[in-house]
Short mmCIF file of C-alpha atoms in Angstrom, two decimals:
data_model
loop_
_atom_site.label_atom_id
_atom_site.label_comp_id
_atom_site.label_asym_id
_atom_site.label_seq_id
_atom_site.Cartn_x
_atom_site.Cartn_y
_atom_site.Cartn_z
CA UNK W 1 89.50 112.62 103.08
CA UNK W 2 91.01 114.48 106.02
CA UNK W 3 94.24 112.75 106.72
CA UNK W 4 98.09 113.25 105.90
CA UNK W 5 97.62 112.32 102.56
CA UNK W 6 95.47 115.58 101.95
CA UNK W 7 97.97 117.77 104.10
CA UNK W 8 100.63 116.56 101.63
CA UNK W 9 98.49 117.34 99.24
CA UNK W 10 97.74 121.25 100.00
CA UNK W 11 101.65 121.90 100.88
CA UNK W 12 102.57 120.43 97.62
CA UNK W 13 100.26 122.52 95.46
CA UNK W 14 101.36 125.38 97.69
CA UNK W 15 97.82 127.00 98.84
CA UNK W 16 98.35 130.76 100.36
CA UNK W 17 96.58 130.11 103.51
CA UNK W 18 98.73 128.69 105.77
CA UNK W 19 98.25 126.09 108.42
CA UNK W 20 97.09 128.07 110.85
CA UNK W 21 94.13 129.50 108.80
CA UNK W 22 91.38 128.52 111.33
CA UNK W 23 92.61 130.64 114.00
CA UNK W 24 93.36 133.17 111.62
CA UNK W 25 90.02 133.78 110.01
CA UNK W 26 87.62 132.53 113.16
CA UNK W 27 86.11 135.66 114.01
CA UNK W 28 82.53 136.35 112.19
CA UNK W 29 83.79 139.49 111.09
CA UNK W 30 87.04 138.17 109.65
CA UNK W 31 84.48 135.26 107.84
CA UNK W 32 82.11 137.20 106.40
CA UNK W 33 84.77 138.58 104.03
CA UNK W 34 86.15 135.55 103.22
CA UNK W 35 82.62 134.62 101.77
CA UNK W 36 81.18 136.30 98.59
CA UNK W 37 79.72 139.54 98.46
CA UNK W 38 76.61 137.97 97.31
CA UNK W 39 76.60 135.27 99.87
CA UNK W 40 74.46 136.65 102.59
CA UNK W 41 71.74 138.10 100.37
CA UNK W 42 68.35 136.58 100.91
CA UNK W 43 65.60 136.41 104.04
CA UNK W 44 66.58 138.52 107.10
CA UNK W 45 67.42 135.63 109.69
CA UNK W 46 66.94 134.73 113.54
CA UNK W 47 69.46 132.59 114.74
CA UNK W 48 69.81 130.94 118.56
CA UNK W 49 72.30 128.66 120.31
CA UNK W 50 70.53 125.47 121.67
CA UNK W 51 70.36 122.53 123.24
CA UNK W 52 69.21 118.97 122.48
CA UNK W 53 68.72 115.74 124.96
CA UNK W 54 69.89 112.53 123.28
CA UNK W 55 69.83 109.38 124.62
CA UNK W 56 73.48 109.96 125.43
CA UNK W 57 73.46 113.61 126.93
CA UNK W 58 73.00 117.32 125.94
CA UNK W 59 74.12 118.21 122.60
CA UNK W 60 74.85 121.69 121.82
CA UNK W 61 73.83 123.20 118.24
CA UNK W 62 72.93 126.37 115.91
CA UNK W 63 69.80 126.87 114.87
CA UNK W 64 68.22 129.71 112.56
CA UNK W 65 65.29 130.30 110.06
CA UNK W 66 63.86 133.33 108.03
CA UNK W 67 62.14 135.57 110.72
CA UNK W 68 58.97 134.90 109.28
CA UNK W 69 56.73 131.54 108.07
CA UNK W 70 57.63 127.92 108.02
CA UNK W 71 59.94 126.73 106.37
CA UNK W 72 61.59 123.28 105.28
CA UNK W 73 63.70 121.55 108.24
CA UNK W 74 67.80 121.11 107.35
CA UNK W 75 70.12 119.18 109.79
CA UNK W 76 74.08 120.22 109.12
CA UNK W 77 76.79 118.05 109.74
CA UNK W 78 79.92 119.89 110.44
CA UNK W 79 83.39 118.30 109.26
CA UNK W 80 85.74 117.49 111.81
CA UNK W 81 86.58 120.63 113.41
CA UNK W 82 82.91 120.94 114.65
CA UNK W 83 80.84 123.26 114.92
CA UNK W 84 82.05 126.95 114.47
CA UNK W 85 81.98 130.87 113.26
CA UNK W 86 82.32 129.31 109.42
CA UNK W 87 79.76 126.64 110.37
CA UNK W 88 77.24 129.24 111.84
CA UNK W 89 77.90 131.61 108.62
CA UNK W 90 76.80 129.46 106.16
CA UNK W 91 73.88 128.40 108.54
CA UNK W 92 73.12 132.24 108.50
CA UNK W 93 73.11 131.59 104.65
CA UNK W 94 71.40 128.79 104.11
CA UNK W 95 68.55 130.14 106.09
CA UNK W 96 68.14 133.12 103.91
CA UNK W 97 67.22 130.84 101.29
CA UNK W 98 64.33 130.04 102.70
CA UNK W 99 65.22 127.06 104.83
CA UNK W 100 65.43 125.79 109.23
CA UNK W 101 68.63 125.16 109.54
CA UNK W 102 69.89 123.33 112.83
CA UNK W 103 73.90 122.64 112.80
CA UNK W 104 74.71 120.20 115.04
CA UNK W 105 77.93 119.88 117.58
CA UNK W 106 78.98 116.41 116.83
CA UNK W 107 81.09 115.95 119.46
CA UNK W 108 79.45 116.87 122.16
CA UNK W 109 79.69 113.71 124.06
CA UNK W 110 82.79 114.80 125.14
CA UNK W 111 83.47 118.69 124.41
CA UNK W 112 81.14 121.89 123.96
CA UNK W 113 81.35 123.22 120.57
CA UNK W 114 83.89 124.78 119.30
CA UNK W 115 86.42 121.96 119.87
CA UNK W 116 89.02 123.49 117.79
CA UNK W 117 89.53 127.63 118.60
CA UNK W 118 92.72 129.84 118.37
CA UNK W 119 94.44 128.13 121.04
CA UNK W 120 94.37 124.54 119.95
CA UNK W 121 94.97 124.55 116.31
CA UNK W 122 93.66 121.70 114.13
CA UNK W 123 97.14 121.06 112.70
CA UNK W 124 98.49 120.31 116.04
CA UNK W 125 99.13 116.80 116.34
CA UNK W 126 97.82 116.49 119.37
CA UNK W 127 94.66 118.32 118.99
CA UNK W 128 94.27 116.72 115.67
CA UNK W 129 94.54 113.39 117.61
CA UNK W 130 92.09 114.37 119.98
CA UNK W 131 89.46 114.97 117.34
CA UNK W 132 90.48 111.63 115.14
CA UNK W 133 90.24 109.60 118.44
CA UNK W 134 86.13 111.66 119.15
CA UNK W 135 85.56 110.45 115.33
CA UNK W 136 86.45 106.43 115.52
CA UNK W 137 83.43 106.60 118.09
CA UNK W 138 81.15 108.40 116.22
CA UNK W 139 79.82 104.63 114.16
CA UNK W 140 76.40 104.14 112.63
CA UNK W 141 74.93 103.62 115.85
CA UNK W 142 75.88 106.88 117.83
CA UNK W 143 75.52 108.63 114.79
CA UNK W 144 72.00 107.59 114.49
CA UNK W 145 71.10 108.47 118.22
CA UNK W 146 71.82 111.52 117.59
CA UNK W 147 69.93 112.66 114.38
CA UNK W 148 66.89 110.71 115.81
CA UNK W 149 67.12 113.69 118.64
CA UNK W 150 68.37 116.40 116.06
CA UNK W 151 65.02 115.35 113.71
CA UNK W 152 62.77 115.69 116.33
CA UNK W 153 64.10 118.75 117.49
CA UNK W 154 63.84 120.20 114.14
CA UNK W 155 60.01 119.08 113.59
CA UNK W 156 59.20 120.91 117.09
CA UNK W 157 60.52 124.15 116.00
CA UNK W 158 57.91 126.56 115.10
CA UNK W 159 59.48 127.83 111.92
CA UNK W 160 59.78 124.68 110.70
CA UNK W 161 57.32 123.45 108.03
CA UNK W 162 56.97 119.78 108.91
CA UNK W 163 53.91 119.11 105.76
CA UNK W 164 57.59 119.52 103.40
CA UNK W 165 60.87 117.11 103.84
CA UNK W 166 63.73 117.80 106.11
CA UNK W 167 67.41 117.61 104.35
CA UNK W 168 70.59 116.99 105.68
CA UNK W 169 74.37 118.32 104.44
CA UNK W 170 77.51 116.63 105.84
CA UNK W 171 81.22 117.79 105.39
CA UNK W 172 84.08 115.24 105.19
CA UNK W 173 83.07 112.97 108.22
CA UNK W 174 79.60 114.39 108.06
CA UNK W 175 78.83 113.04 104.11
CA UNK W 176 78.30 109.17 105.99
CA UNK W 177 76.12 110.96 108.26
CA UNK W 178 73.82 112.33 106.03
CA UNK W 179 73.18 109.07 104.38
CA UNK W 180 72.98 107.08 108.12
CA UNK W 181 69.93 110.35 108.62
CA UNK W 182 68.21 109.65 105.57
CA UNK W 183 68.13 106.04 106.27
CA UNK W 184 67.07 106.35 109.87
CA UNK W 185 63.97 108.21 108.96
CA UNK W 186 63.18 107.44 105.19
CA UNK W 187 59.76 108.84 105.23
CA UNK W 188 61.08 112.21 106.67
CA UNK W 189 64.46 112.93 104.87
CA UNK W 190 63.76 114.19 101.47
CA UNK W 191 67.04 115.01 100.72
CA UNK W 192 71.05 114.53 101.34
CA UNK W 193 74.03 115.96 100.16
CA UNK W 194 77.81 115.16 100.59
CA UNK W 195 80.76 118.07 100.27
CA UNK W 196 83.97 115.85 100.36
CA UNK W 197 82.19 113.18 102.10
CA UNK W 198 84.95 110.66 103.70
CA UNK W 199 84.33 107.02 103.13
CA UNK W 200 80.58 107.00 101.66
CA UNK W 201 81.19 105.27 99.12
CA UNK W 202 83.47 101.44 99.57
CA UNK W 203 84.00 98.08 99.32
CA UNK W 204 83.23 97.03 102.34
CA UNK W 205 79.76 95.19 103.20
CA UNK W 206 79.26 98.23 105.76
CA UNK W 207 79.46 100.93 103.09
CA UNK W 208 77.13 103.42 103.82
CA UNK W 209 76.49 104.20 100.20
CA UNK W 210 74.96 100.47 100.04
CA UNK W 211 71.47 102.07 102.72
CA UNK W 212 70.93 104.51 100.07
CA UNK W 213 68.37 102.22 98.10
CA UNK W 214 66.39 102.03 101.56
CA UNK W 215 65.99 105.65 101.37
CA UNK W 216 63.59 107.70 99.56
CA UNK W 217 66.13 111.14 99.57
CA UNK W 218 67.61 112.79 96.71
CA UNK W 219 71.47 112.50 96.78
CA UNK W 220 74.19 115.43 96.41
CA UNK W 221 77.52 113.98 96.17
CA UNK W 222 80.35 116.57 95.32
CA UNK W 223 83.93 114.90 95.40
CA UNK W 224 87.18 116.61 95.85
CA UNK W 225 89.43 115.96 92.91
CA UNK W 226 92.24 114.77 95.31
CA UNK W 227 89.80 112.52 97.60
CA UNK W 228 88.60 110.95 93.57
CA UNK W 229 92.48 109.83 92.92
CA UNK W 230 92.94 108.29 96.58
CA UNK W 231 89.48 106.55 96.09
CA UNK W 232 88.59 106.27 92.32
CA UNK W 233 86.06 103.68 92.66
CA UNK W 234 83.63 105.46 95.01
CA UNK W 235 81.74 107.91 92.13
CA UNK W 236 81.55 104.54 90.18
CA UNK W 237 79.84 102.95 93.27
CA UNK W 238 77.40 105.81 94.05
CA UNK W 239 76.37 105.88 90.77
CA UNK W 240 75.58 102.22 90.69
CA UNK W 241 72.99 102.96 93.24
CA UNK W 242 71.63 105.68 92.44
CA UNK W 243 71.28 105.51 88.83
CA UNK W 244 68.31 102.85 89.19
CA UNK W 245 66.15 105.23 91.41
CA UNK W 246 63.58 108.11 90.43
CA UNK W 247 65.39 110.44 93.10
CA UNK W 248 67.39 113.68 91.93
CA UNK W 249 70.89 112.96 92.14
CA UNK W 250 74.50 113.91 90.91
CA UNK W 251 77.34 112.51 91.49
CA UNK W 252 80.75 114.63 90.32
CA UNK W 253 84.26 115.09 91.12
CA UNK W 254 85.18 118.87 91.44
CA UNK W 255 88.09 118.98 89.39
CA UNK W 256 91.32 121.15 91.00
CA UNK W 257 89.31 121.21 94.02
CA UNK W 258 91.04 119.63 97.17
CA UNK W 259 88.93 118.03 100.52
CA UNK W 260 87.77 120.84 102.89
CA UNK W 261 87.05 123.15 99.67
CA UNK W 262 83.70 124.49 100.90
CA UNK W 263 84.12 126.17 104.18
CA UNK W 264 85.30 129.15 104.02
CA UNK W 265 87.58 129.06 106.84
CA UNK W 266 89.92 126.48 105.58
CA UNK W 267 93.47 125.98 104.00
CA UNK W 268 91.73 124.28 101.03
CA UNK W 269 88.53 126.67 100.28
CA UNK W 270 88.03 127.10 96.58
CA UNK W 271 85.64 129.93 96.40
CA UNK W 272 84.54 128.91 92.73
CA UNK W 273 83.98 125.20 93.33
CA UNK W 274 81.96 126.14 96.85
CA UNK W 275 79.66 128.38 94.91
CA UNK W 276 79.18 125.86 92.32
CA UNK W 277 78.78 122.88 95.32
CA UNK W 278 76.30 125.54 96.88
CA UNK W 279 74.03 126.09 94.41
CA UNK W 280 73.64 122.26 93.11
CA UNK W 281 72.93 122.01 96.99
CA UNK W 282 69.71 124.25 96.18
CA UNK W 283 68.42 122.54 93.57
CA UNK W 284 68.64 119.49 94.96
CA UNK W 285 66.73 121.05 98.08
CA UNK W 286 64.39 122.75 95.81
CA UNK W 287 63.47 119.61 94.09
CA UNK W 288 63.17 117.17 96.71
CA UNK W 289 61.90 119.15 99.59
CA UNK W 290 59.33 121.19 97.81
#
């Protein structure tokens, strides 16, 4: 997951974009040609900046949907640097595939999105501090006050579709919260998926991978290759649960793919893996939230 082990990780295998790569690539401009030339085909889009009461404040978010018709609902989780231009591209994206898409700023109990810009680099130590210290408080229980606001929010949007299933994506921190969403609202969440989810998957009796049989979602969980040999047992353990249930699901390790591979504004982004994450992504969605 995102920790020292993966930053030793990306300077030993030597990846060309250096440390500094968020600041360096965090203009839209600069992003959309980091992304395929493909990538932002589809439905023309309306997208909005908004804002959603919780029990525990104002949260600020992205949300956009074809300009036309309903559509199904999806709630993003952002890794931890938070919402952002890379964050709001592939929003942009996923909406021109025919889907709502509301990505959430999860730290917004204590900073408006984006918490990390071009002057306070994620590889700082002290901003990367900062953010580790936001995440320790972001348990089940926050976690869960806040997609209870970020469904309902969804569901009263008028381009959402609310006779189909809403889905939910997480990145590294956000994989957990996927599953804690799908569990809050099991009749609602049709679907789930994981892009180098930390910690879904343990041994511990709070696992969140063991509130997946309480769930009626499908289940996308793509594993970084270097996240699989710091945590072997966690595909094993997925599996176990999901295996027994009628629910699409996959489980795989992306070999030669490292954690953070699937934004594009990261030291780690694989464009070959993230295409292949992306479009398992749509047939999960396009079998579960039909």
């Amino acid at each position: 997951m995102c920790n020292d082990i993966t930053e030793a990780d990306l300077d030993r295998v030597g990846l060309p974009v250096g440390r500094r790569s968020f600041t360096a690539l965090a203009g839209a401009g600069a992003l959309a040609t980091m992304l395929p030339v493909h990538a932002m085909a589809g439905k023309a889009v309306k997208g909005r900046d908004v804002t959603i009461k919780t029990d525990d404040g104002t949260a600020d978010a992205y949300f956009v949907a074809p300009a036309e018709g309903k559509h199904p609902g999806v709630l993003v989780w952002p890794d931890i640097r938070g919402l952002r231009p890379a964050f709001r591209q592939m929003a942009d994206r996923l909406a021109g595939e025919g889907y709502a898409v509301l990505t959430v700023n999860p730290f917004y109990r204590w900073e408006k999105s984006p918490v990390v810009t071009a002057t306070s680099d994620f590889n700082d130590p002290a901003v990367r501090d900062r953010l580790f210290g936001y995440l320790k408080q972001l348990t089940r229980a926050p976690v869960e006050v806040d997609a209870k606001a970020h469904l309902a929010f969804l569901d009263a949007q008028a381009e959402v579709d609310t006779k189909r299933k809403l889905g939910t994506t997480g990145y590294c921190m956000g994989g957990a919260m996927t599953i804690y969403t799908a569990a809050l609202n099991p009749n609602r969440v049709g679907a789930a998926a994981s892009f180098h989810g930390g910690s879904v998957g343990t041994g511990k009796p709070d696992s969140p991978h063991l509130l997946i049989p309480k769930t009626n979602a499908g289940y996308l969980f793509a594993i970084a290759d270097n996240d699989d040999k710091e945590n072997p047992d966690e595909k094993v353990l997925l599996k176990a649960v999901l295996e027994p249930r009628k629910q699409w699901h996959e489980v795989e390790v992306y070999e030669g793919a490292m954690h953070g591979w699937c934004p594009p504004d990261g030291r780690a982004y694989n464009e070959a893996a993230a295409e292949k994450a992306w479009g398992r992504m749509l047939e999960l969605f396009k079998a579960e939230l039909a």
